[in-house]
Coordinates of C-alpha atoms in Angstrom, one line a residue:
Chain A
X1 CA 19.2 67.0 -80.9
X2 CA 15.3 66.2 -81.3
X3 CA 14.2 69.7 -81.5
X4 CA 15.0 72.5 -83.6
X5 CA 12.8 74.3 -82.1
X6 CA 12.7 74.7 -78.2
X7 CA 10.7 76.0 -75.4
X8 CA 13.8 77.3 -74.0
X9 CA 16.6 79.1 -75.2
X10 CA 19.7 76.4 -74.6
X11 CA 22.2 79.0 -73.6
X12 CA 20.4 81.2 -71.6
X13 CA 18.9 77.9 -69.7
X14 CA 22.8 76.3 -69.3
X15 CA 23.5 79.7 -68.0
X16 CA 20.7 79.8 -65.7
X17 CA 21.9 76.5 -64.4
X18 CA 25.3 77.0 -64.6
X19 CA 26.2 74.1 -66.1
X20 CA 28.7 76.6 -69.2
X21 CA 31.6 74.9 -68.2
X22 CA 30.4 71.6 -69.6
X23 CA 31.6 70.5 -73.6
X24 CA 28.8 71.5 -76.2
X25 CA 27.8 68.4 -77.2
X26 CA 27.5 68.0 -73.2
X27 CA 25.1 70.7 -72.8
X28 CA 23.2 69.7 -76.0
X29 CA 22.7 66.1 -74.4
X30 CA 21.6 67.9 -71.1
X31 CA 19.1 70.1 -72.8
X32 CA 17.7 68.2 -75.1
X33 CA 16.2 65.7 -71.9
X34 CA 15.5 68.8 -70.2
X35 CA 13.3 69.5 -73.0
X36 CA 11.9 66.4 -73.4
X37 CA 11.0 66.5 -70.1
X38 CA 9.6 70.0 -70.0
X39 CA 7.4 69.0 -73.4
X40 CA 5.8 66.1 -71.0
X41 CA 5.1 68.4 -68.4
X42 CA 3.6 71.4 -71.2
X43 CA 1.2 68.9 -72.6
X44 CA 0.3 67.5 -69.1
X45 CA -0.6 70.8 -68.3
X46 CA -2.6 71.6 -71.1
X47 CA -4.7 68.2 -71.4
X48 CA -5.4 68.7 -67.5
X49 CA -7.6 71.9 -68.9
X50 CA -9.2 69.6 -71.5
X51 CA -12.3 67.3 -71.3
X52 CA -11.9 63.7 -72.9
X53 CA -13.5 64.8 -75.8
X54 CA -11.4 68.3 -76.1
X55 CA -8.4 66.3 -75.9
X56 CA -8.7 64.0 -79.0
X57 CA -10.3 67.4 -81.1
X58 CA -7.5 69.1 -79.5
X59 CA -4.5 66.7 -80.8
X60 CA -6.4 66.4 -84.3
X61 CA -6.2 69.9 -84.9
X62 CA -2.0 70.2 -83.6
X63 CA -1.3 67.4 -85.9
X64 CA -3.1 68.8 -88.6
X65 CA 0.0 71.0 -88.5
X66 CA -2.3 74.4 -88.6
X67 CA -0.3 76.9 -86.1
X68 CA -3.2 79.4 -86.4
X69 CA -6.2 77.2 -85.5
X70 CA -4.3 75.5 -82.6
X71 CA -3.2 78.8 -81.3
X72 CA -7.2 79.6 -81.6
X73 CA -8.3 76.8 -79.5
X74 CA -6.0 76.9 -76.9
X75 CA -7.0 80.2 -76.4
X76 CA -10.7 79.3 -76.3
X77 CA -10.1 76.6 -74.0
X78 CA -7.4 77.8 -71.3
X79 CA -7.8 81.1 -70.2
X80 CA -4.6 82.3 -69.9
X81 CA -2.3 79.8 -71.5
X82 CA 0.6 82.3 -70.7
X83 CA 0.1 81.7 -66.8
X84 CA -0.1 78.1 -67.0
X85 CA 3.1 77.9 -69.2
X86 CA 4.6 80.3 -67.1
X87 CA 4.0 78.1 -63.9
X88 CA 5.1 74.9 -66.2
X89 CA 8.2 76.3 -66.5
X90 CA 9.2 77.7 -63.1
X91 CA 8.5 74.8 -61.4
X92 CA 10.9 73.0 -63.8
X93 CA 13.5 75.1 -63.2
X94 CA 13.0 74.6 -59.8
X95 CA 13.0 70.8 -60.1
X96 CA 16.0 71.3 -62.3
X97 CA 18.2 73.9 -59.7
X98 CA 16.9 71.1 -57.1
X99 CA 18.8 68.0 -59.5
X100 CA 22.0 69.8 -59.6
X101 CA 22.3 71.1 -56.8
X102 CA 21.8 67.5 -55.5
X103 CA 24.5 66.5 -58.4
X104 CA 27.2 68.6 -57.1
X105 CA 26.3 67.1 -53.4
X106 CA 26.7 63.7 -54.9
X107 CA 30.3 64.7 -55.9
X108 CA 31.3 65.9 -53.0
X109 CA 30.5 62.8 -51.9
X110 CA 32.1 61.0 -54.0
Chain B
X1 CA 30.7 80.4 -64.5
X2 CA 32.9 78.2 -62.3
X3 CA 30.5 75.6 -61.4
X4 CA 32.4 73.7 -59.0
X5 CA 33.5 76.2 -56.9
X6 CA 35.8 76.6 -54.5
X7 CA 36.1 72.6 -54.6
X8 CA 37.5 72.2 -58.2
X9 CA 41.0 71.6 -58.6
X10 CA 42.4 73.1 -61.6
X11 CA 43.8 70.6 -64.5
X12 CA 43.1 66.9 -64.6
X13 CA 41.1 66.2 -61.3
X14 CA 38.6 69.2 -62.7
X15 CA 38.1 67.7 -65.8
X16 CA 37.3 64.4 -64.1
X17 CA 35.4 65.8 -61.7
X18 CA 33.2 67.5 -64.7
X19 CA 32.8 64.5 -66.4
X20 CA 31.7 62.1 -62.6
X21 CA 29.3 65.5 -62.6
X22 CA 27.9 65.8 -66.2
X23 CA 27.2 61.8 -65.4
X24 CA 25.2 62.4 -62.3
X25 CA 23.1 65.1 -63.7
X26 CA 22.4 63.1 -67.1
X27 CA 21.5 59.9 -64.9
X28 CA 19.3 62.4 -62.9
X29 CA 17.8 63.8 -66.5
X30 CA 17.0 60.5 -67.6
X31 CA 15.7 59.1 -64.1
X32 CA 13.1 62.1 -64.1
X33 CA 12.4 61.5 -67.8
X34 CA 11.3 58.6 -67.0
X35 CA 9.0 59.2 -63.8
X36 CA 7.5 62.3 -65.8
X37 CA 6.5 60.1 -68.7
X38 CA 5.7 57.5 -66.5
X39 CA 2.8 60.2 -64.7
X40 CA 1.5 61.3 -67.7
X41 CA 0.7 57.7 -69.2
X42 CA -0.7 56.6 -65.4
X43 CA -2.7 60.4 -65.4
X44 CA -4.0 60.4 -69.0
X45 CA -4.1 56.6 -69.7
X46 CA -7.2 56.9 -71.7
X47 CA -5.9 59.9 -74.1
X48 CA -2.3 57.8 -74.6
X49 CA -4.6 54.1 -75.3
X50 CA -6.5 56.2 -77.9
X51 CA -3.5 57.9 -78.9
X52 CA -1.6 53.9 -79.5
X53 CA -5.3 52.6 -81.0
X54 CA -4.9 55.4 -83.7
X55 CA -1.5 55.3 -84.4
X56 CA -0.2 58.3 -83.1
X57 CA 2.6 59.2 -81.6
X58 CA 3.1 61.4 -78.7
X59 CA 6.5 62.4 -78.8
X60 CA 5.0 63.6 -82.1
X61 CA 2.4 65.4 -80.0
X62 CA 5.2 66.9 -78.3
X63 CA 6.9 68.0 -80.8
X64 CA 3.8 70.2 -83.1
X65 CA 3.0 71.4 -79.1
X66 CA 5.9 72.9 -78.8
X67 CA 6.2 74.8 -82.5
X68 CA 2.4 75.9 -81.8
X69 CA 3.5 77.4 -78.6
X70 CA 6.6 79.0 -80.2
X71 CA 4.5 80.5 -82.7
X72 CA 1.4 81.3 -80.3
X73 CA 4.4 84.2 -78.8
X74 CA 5.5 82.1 -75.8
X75 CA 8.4 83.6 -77.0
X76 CA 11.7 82.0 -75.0
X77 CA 12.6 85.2 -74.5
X78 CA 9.6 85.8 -71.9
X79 CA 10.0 82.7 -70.5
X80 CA 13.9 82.4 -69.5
X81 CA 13.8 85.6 -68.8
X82 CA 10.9 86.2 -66.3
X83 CA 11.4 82.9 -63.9
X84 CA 9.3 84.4 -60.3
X85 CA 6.8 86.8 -60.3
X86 CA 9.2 89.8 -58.9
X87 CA 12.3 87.4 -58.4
X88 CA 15.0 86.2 -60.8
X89 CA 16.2 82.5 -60.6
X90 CA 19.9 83.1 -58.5
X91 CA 22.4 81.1 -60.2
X92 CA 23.4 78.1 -58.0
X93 CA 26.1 78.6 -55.2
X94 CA 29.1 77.3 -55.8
X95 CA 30.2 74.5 -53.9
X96 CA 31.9 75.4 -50.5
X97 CA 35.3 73.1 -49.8
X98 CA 33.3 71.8 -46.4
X99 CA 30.3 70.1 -47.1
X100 CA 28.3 72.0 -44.4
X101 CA 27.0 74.6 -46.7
X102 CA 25.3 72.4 -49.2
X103 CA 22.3 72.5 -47.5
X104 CA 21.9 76.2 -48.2
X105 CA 18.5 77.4 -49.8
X106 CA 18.5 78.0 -53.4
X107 CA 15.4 80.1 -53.3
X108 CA 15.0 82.6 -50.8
X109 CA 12.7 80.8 -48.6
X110 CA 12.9 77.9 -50.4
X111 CA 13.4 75.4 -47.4
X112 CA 13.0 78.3 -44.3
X113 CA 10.1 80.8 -45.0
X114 CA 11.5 83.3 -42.3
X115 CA 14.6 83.6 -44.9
X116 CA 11.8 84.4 -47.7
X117 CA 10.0 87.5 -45.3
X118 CA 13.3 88.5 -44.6
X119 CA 14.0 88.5 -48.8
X120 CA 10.6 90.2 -49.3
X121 CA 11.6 92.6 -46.6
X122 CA 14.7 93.3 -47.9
X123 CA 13.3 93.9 -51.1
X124 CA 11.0 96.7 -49.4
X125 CA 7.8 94.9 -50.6
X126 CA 4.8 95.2 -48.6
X127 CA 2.1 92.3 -47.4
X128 CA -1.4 92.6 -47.8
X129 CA -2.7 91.1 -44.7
X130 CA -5.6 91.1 -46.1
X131 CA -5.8 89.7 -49.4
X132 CA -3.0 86.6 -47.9
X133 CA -6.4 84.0 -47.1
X134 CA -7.8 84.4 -50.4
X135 CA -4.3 84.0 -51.9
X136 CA -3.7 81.2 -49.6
X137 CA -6.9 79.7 -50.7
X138 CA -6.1 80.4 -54.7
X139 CA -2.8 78.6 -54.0
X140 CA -4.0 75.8 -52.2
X141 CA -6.7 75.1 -54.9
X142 CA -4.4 75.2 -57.6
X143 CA -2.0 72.7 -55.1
X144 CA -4.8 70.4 -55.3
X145 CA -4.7 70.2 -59.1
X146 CA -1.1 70.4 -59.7
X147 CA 0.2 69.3 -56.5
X148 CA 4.3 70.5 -56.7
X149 CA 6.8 71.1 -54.0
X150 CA 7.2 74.7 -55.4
X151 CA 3.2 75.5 -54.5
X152 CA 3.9 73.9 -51.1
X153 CA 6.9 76.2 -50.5
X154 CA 4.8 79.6 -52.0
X155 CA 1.5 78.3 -49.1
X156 CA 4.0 77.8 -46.1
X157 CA 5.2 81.3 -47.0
X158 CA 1.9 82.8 -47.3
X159 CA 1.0 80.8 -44.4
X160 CA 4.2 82.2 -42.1
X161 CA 3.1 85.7 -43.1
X162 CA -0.3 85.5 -42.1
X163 CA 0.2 83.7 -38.9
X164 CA 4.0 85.0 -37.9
X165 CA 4.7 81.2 -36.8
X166 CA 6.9 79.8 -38.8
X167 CA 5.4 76.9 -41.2
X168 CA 7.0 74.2 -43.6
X169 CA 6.0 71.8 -45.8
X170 CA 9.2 69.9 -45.2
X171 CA 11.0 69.2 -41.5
X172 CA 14.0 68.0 -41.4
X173 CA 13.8 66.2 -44.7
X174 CA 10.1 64.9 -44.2
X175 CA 7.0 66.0 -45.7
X176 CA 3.4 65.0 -45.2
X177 CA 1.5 63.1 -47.9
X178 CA -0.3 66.3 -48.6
X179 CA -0.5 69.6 -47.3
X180 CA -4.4 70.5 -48.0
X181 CA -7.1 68.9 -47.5
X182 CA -10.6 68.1 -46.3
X183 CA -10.8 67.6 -42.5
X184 CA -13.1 65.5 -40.3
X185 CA -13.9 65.9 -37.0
X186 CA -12.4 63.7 -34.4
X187 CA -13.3 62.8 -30.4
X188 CA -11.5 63.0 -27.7
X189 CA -8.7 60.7 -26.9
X190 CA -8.0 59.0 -23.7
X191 CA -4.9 61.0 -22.0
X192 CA -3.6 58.9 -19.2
X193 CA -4.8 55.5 -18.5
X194 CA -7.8 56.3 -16.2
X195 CA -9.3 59.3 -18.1
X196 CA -12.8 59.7 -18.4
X197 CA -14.4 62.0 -21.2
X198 CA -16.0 64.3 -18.0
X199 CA -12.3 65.3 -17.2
X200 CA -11.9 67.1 -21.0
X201 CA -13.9 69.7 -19.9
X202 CA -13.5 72.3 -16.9
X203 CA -16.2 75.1 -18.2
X204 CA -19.5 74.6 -18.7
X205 CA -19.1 76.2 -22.4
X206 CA -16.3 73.4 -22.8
X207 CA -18.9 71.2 -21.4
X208 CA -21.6 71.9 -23.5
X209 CA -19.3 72.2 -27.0
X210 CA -16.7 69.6 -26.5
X211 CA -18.1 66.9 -24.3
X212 CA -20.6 65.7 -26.8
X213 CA -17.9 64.5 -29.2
X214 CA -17.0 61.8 -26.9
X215 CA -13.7 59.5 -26.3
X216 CA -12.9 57.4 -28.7
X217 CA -12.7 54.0 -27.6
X218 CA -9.0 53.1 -28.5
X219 CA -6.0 54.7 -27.8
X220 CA -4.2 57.5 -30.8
X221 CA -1.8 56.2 -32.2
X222 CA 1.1 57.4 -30.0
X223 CA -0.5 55.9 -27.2
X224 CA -1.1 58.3 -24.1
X225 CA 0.1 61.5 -23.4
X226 CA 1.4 60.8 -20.2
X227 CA 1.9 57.4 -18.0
X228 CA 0.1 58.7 -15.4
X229 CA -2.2 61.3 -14.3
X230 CA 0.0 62.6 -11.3
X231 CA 2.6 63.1 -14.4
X232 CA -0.3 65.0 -16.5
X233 CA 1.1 68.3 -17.3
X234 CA -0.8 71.2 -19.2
X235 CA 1.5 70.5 -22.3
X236 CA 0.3 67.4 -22.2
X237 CA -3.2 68.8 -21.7
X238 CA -2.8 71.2 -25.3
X239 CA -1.6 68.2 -26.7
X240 CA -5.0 66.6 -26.4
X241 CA -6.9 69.5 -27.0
X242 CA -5.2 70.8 -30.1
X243 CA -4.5 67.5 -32.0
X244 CA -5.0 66.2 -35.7
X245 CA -5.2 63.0 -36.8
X246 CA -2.5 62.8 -40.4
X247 CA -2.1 60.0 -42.5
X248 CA 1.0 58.9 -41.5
X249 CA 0.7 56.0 -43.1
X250 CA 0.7 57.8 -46.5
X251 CA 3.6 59.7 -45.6
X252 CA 6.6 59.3 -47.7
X253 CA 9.2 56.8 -46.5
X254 CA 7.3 56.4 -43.4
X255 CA 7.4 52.4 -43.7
X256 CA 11.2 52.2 -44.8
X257 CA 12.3 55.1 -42.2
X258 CA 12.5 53.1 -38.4
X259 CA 12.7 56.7 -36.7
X260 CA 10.2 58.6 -38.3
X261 CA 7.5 57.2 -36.3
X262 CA 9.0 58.6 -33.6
X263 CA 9.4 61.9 -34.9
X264 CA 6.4 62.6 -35.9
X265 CA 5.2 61.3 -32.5
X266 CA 3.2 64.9 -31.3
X267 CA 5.5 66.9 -34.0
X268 CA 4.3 70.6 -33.9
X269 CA 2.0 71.4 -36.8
X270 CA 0.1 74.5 -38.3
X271 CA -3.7 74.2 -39.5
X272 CA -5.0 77.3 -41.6
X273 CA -8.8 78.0 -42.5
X274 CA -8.0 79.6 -45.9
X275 CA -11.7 80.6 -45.5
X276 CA -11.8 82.5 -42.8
X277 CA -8.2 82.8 -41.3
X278 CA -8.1 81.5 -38.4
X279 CA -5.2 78.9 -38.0
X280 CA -4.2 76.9 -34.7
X281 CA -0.8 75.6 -33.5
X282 CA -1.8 71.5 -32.7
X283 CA 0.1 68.6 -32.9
X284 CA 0.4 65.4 -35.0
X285 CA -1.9 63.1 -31.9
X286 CA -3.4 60.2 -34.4
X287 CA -3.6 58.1 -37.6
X288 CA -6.3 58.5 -40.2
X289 CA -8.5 58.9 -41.3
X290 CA -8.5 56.0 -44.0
X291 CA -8.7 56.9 -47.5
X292 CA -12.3 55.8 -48.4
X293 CA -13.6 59.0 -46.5
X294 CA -12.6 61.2 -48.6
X295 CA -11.0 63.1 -46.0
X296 CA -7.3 63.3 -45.6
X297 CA -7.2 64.9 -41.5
X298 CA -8.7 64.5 -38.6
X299 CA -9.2 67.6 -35.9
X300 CA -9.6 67.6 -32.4
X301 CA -13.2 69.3 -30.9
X302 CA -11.6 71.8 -29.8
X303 CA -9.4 72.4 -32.7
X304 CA -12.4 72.7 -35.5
X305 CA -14.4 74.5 -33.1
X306 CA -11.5 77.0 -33.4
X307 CA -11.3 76.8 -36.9
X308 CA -14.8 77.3 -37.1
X309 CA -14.8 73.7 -39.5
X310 CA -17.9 71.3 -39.2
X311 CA -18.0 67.6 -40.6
X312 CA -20.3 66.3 -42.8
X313 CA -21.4 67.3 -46.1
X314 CA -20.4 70.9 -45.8
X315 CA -16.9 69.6 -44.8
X316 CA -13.8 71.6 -44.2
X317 CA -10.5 72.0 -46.5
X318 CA -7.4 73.3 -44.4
X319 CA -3.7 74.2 -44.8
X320 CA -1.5 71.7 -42.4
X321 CA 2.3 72.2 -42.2
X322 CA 4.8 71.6 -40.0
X323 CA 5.8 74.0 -37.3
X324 CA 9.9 74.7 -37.7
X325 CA 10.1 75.3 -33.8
X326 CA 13.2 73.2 -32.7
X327 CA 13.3 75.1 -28.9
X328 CA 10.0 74.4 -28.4
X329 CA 8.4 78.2 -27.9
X330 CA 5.6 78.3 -29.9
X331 CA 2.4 77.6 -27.8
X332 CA -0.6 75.4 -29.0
X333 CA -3.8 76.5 -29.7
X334 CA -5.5 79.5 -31.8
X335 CA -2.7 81.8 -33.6
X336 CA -3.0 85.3 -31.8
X337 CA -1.3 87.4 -34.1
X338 CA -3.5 86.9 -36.7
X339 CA -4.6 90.7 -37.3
X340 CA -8.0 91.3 -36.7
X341 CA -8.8 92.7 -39.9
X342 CA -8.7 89.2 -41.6
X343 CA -10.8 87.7 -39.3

């Protein structure tokens, strides 16, 4: 898996979704596109907040690798980064309940 | 959890059946992997060119994004476990043995608002009639930025509570190309061949507010509303009156669906002022307007005059959803039951 760390918790999100019945190494191929797709979506949402110029100051500082002063200016920048996360990720899970639930129509159909 | 229900067959067939499912989903994964990425290089094309001109990466991006958020306390914990402001995310039904029930809602209200006043009345919670047009407005303005079908499904909620009639993004598996925007104000169309601008107005108010908009010299683009003027009814009447003009052509699958045309041919819709309110039942009566204008609909004299919306520079944004009235009861024209406190 890309990540060690996730925005998610893997179990509690294959539980969510109830896709537990699939093999581990199933689930771990599941999440980690879910989370690739989710980090898209994250740092869509952030950039959207950003000016042109914000966003090339904004990556320097996350690559500089300094937690504390990207924390800083997100926090300067976005007003409530919580919110916007928060909405990120509920209308992911929505997009993602929508997939499988289309899956398990596809099945039937087959 | 059993995920497949009722359908799976214990031993062989269910593993097989697991595996044809883990393969849809993945393909699914990776299909929407793909369009996502593909969004964000066609949204931010400048920030990824300056990204590739400096050598960076941004699944690297990505990747520190995520740690920094970690760290900033977006805990997971917060975030798997609070899903809906008052809600929890309901695990997925199982699948029924018939395949009649798969088009059930996952989300209360999630395809049928009624189903969501009903959850929010089950639930005991109150609305604030009051405070739904600003929160209509809030919604639709953040719907603007981040257009997503779960905003649309949260404003034809809000939008069924405020006005009692029931409102929809998606119909029957359609959706319009958007569901707010700036409106412009349209003239008259001709009704039956025959029909003279004079014969839009009976009163002399509707005289002296309507009449000037004039008749537009072509037809809409359903043609008339009746054949003939002996076979003129009042529906036929409302129709005219409280029409919009959508951009149909913008519509999803519009061009690769041969009946849609003739579904949304006068197909109930709902247009709400989030700035005052006031909302009126009309129907779908013309294309446009085109693109260039800025504007994405088109409103009948009668209809803005309602909606107290003018044209020009201080134009207009609306809500504009469908109507889920399959029996036809729902009358055109100005919403009564708005309560008169929000007006």
């Amino acid at each position: 898996m890309k990540l060690t760390n996730s925005l998610l918790q893997k179990e509690s999100l294959m539980n969510e979704l109830g896709l537990t019945d699939f093999a581990s190494d199933q689930q771990g191929e599941l999440f980690a596109l879910m989370m690739d797709i989710l980090e898209i979506k994250v740092l869509d949402a952030v950039l959207s907040k950003l000016t042109e110029a914000e966003q090339k100051e904004f990556t320097l500082i996350l690559l500089s690798e300094d937690i504390d002063n990207t924390k800083n200016y997100l926090s300067k920048k976005i007003k409530n980064m919580d919110k916007l996360l928060s909405e990120v990720i509920i209308d992911f899970k929505q997009d993602l309940l929508t997939d499988i639930l289309e899956a398990k129509k596809e099945l039937l159909r087959k | 959890m059993d995920h497949l229900g009722e359908y799976s067959i214990p031993g062989r067939k269910e593993k097989k059946d697991q595996q044809i499912l883990f393969e849809i989903i993945e393909k699914a994964l990776k299909k929407k992997q793909q369009s996502v990425a593909a969004d964000f290089k066609q949204k931010h094309g400048k920030f990824v060119s300056w990204l590739q001109a400096n050598s960076k990466q941004l699944t690297t991006l990505q990747t520190h994004l995520t740690k920094a958020m970690m760290a900033g306390g977006l805990s997971a914990t917060i975030l798997t476990n609070s899903v809906m402001p008052g809600t929890s995310l309901p695990t997925l039904p199982n699948l029924p043995a018939g395949s009649e029930h798969v088009q059930e809602s996952v989300l209360p209200g999630a395809e049928d608002p009624r189903l969501a006043l009903q959850h929010l009345a089950g639930n005991g919670l109150q609305i604030d009639y009051a405070q739904l047009p600003n929160q209509i407005l809030e919604k639709a303005q953040n719907y603007k930025q981040w257009p997503s079908e779960n905003v649309e499904q949260e404003i034809s909620t809000l939008v069924t509570q405020a006005t009692g009639v029931p409102s929809a993004a998606t119909l029957d598996g359609h959706k319009m190309n958007k569901i707010f925007g700036y409106f412009g104000k349209e003239q008259h169309l001709y009704r039956y061949p025959g029909d003279t601008v004079a014969d839009h107005a009976k009163t002399d108010f509707e005289k002296q507010a309507f009449l000037p908009s004039g008749i537009a010299p072509g037809l809409g683009a359903f043609g008339y509303f009746a054949p003939s003027k002996t076979q003129f009814t009042k529906k036929d009447e409302d129709r005219e009156k409280y029409y919009i003009a959508a951009q149909t052509f913008l519509f999803p699958g519009y061009y690769s669906d041969k009946e849609y045309r003739s579904w949304l041919k006068f197909k109930k819709v709902i247009i709400y002022n989030p700035q005052n309110g006031r909302a009126v039942v009309a129907v779908i009566g013309d294309a446009g307007p085109a693109q260039w204008t800025g504007k994405t609909y088109g409103g009948s004299p009668e209809l803005m005059h309602h909606l107290k919306m003018v044209d020009g520079k201080q134009k207009t944004e609306a809500v504009v959803l469908f109507v889920d009235d399959p029996e036809d009861k729902i009358p055109l024209g100005p919403v009564d039951s708005i309560p008169e406190e929000v007006l």
